[in-house]
mmCIF file of C-alpha atoms in Angstrom:
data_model
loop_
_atom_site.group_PDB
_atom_site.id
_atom_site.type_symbol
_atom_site.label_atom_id
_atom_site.label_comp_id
_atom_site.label_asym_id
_atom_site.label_seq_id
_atom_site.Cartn_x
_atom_site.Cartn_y
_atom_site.Cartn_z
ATOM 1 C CA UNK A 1 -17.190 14.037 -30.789
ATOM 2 C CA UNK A 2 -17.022 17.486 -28.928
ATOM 3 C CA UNK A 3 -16.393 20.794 -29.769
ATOM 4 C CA UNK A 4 -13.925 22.240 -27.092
ATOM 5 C CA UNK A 5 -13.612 25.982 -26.808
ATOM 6 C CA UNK A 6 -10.748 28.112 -24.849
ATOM 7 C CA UNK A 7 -10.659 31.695 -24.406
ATOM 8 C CA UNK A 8 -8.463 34.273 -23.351
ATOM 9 C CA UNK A 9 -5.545 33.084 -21.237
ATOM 10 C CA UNK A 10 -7.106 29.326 -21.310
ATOM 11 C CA UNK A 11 -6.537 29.529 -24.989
ATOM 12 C CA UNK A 12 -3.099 30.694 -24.517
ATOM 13 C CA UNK A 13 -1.541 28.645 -21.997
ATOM 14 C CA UNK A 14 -3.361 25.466 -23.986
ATOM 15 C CA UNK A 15 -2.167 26.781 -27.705
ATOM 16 C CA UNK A 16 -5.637 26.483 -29.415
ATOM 17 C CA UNK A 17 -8.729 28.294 -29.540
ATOM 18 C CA UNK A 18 -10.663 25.031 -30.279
ATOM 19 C CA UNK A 19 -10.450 21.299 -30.984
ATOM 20 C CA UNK A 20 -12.866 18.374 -31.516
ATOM 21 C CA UNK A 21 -12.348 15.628 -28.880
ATOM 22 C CA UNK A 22 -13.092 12.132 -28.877
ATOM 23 C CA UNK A 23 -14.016 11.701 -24.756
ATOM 24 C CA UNK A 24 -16.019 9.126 -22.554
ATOM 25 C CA UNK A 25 -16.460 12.102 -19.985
ATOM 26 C CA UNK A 26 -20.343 11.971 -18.416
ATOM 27 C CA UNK A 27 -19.724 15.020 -16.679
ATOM 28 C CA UNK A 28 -17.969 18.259 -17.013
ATOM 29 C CA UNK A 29 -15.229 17.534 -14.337
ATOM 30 C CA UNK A 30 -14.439 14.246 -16.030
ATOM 31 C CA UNK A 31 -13.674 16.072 -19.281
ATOM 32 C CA UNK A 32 -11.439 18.177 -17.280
ATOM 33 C CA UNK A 33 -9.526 15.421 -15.273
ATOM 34 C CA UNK A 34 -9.379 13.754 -19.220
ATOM 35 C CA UNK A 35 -7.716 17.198 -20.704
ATOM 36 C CA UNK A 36 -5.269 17.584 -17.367
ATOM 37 C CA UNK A 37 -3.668 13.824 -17.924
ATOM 38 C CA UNK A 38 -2.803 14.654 -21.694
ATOM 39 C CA UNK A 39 -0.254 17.377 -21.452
ATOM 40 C CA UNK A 40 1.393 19.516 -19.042
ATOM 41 C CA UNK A 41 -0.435 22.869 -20.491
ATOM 42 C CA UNK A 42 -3.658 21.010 -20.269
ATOM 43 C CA UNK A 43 -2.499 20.283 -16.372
ATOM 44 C CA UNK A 44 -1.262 24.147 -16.375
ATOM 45 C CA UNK A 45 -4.238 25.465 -17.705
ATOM 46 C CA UNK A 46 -6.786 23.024 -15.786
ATOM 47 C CA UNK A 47 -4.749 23.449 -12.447
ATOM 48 C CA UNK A 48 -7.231 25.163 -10.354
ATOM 49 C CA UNK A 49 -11.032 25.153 -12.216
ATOM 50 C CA UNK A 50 -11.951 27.731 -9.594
ATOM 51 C CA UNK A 51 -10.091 30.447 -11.710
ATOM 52 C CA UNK A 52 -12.687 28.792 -14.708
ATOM 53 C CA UNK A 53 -15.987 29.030 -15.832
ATOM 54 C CA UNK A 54 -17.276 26.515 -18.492
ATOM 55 C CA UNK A 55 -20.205 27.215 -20.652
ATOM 56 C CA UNK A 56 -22.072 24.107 -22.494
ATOM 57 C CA UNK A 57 -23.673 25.155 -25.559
ATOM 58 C CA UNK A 58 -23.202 28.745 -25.168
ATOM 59 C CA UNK A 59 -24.878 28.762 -21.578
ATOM 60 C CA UNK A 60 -22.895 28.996 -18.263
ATOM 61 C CA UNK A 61 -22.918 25.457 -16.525
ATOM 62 C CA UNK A 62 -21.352 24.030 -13.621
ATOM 63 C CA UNK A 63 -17.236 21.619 -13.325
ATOM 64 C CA UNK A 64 -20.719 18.900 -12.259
ATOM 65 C CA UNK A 65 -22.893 19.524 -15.083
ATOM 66 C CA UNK A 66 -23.818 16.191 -17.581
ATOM 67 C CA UNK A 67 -22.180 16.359 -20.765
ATOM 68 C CA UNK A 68 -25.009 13.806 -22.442
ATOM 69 C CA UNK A 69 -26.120 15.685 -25.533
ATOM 70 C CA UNK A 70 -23.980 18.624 -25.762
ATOM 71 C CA UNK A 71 -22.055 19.651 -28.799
ATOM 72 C CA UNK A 72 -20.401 23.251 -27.077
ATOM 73 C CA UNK A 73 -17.692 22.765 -24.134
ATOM 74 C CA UNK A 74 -16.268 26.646 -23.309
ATOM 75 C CA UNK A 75 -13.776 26.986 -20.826
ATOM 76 C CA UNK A 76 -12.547 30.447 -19.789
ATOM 77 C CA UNK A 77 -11.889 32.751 -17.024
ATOM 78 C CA UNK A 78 -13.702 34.931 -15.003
ATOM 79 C CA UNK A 79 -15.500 37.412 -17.807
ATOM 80 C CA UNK A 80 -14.669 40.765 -17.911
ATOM 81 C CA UNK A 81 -17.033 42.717 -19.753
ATOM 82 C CA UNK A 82 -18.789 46.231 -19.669
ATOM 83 C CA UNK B 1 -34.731 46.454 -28.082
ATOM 84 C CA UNK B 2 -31.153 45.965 -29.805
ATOM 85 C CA UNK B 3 -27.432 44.152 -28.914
ATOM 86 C CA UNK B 4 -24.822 45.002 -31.129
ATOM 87 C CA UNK B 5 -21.654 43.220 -30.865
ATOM 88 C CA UNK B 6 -19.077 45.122 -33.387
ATOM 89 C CA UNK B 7 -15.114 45.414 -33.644
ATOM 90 C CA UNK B 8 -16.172 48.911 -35.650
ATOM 91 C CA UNK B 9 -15.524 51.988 -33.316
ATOM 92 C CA UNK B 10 -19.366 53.365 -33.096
ATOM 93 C CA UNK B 11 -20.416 56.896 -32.859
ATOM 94 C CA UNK B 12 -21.617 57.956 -29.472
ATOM 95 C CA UNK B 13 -23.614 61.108 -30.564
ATOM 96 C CA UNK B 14 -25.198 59.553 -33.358
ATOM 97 C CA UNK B 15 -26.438 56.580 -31.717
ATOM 98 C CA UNK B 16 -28.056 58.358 -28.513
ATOM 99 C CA UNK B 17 -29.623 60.723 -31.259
ATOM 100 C CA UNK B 18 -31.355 57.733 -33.169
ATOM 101 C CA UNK B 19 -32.471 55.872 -29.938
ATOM 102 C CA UNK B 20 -33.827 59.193 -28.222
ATOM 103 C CA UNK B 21 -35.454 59.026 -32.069
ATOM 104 C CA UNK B 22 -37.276 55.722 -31.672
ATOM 105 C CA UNK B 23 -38.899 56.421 -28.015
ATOM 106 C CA UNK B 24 -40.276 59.448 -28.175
ATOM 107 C CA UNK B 25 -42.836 58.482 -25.836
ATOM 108 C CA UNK B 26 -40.362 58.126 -22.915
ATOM 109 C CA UNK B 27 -39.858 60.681 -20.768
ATOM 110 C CA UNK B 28 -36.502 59.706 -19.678
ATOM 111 C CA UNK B 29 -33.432 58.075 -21.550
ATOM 112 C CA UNK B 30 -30.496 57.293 -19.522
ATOM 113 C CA UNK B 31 -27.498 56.235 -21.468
ATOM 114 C CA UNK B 32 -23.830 55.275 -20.106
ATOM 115 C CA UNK B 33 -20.023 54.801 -21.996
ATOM 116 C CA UNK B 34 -17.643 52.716 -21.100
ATOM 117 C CA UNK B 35 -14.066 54.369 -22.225
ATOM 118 C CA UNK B 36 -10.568 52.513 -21.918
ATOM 119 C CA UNK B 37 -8.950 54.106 -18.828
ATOM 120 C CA UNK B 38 -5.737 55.868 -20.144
ATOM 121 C CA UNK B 39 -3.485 55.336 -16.792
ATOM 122 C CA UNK B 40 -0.629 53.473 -15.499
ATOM 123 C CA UNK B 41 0.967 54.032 -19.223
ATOM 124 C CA UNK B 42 -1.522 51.848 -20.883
ATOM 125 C CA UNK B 43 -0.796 51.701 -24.329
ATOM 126 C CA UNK B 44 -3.759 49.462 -25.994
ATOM 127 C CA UNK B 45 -6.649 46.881 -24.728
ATOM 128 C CA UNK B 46 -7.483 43.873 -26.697
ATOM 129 C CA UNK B 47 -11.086 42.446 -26.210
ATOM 130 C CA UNK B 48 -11.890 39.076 -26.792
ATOM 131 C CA UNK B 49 -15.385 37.277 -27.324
ATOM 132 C CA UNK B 50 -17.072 34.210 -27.618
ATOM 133 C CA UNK B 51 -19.427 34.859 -31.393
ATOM 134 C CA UNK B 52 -22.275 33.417 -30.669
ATOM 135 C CA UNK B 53 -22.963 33.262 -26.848
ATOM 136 C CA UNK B 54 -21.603 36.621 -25.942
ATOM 137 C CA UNK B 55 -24.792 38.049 -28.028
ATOM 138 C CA UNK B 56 -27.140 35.399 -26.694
ATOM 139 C CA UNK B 57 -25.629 36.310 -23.541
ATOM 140 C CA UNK B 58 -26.510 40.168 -23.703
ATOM 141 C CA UNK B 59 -29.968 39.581 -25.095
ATOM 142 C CA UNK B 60 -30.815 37.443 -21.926
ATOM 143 C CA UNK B 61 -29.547 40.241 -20.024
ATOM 144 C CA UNK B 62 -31.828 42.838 -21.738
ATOM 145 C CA UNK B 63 -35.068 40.404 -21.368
ATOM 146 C CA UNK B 64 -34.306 40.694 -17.417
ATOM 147 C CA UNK B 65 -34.029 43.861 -17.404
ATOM 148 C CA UNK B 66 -37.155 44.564 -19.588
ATOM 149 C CA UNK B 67 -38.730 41.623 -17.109
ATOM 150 C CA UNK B 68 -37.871 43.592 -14.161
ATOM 151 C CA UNK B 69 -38.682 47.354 -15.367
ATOM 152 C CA UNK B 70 -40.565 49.370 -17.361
ATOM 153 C CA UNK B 71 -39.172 50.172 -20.231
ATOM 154 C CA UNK B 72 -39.871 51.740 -23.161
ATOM 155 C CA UNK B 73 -36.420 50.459 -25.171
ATOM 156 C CA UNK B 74 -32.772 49.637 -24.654
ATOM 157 C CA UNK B 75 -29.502 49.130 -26.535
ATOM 158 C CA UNK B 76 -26.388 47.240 -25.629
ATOM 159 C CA UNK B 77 -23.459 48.224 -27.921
ATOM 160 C CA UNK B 78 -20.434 46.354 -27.281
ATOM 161 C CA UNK B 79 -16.833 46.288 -29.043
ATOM 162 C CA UNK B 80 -14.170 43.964 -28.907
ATOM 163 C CA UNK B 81 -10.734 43.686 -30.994
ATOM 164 C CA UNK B 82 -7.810 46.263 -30.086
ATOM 165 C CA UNK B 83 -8.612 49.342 -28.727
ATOM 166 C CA UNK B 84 -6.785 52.519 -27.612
ATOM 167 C CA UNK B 85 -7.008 54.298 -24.691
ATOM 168 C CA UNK B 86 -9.640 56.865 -24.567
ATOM 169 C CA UNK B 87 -11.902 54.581 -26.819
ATOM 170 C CA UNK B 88 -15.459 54.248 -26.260
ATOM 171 C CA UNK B 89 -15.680 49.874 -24.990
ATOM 172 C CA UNK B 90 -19.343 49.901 -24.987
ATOM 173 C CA UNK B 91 -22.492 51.887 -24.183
ATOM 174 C CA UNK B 92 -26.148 51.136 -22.974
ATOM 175 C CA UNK B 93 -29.678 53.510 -23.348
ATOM 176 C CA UNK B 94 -32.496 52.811 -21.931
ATOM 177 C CA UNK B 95 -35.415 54.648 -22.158
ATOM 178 C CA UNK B 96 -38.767 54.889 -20.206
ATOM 179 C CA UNK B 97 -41.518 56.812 -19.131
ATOM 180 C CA UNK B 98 -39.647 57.821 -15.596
ATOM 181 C CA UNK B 99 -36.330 58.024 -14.733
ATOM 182 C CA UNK B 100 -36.358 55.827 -12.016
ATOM 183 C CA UNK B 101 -36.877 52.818 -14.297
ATOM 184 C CA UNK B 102 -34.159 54.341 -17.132
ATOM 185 C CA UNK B 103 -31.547 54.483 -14.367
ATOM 186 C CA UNK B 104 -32.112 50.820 -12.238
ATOM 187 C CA UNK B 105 -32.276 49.502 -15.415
ATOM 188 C CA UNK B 106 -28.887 51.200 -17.003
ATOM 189 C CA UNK B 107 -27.271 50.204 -13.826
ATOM 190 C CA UNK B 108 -28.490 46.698 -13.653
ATOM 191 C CA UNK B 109 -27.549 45.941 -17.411
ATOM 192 C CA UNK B 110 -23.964 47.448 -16.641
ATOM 193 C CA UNK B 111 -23.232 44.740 -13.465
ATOM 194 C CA UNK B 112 -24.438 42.156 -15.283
ATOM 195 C CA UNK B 113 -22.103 43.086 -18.552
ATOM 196 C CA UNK B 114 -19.063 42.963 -16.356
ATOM 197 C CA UNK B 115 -19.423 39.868 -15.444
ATOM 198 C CA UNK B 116 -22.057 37.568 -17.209
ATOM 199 C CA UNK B 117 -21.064 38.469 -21.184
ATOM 200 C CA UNK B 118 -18.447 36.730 -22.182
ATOM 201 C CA UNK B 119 -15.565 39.193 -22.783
ATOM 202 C CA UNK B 120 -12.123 39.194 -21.435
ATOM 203 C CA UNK B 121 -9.930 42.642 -21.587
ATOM 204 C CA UNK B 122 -5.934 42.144 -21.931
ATOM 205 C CA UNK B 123 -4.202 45.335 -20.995
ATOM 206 C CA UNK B 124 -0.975 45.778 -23.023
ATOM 207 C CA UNK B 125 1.432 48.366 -21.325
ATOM 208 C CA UNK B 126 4.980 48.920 -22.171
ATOM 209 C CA UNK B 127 6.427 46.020 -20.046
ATOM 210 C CA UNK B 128 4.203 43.620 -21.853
ATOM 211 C CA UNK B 129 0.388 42.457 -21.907
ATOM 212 C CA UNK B 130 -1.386 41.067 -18.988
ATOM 213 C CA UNK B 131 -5.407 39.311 -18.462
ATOM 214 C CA UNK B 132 -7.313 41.879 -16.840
ATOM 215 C CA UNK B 133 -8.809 40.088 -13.788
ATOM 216 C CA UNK B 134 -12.542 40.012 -12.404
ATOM 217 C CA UNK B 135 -12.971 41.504 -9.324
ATOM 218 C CA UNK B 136 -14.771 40.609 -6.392
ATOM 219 C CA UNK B 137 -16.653 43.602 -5.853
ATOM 220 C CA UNK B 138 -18.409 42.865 -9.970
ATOM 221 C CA UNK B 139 -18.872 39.324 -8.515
ATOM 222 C CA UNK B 140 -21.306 41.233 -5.424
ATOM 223 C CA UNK B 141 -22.562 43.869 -7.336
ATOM 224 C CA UNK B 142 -25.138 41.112 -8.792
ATOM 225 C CA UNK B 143 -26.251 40.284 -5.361
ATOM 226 C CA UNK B 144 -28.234 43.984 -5.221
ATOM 227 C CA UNK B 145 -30.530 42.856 -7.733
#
């Protein structure tokens, strides 16, 4: 099981901050292609990752980044701090 | 060194008196405030977070910057939750013996708070509320360092 996170307009156009997943995903981009073929706001939300940033376990990661071990999946836009 | 990640509006005067306080071996303290821009009939900003990373997040930022310069202390306050216009966001202080240092430092932790902490602004105006979005120019402003 994995923890996935969504934040600002991720989490609105999916409907959920969070949600534990069942997934066979080896990579970060497989998780994705896994959340776009469930529902359309998955597909909305996942339609271009270049507008996304994932974190894995709290750090900032890359769409080809191995999922083997990790607990934390984040996905949000661009941050917009300071 | 301290990050402080609150929803609580904080008190500007007060803090920059109590770090000035704790380094009184500096000879320079540089501190900046970040304040909701009241234009284009803004009426509120909400600031989201992630609990957890965004303060592991900050902290890495303040190592680098205590990596790269000398420094005698630093403080990261940032808010999230709804805010007005006008509001203080955030502020940084750094402090060190010069104010070369105090100022590349201040400057450095500010670029990399826009755009390596995880917070996201939405602007709400009277039409409705809208994701404020990143900007190229935060995105290059890393590249100086």
């Amino acid at each position: 099981m994995i923890e996935v996170l969504y934040f600002a307009w991720v989490r609105e156009r999916i409907g959920l901050p969070r949600e534990r997943i069942e997934s066979q995903a080896k990579t970060v981009a497989e998780l994705v292609e896994e959340l776009r073929s469930r529902e359309e706001r998955y597909a909305a939300a996942f339609a271009d990752t270049t507008a996304l940033r994932v974190a894995l376990d709290q750090e900032l990661a890359s769409f080809d980044a191995p999922l083997a071990g990790v607990r934390e999946v984040a996905f949000f836009p661009p941050m917009t701090g300071g | 060194m301290g990050v402080v990640v609150q929803s609580a509006a904080f008190d500007l005067a007060a803090e920059i008196a109590e770090f000035s306080g704790r380094v009184l071996g500096a000879g320079a303290v540089v501190t900046f405030t970040g304040v909701v821009r009241p234009e284009g009939g803004l009426t509120g900003m909400e600031i989201e977070h992630y609990p957890g990373m965004t303060e592991r997040a900050i902290a890495r930022i303040v190592d680098e910057a205590v990596r790269r310069w000398s420094l005698e202390d630093a403080l990261v306050i940032h808010r999230y939750g709804p805010l007005k216009p006008g509001e203080a966001i955030m502020m940084v202080a750094t402090a060190a013996r010069h104010r070369g240092d105090a100022f590349a430092a201040a400057e450095f932790l500010m670029d990399y708070l826009k755009s390596r902490a995880p917070f996201w602004k939405k602007e709400s105006r009277d039409g409705g509320a809208t994701w404020v979005a990143a900007k190229d120019e935060d995105e290059a402003a890393l590249k100086r360092w």
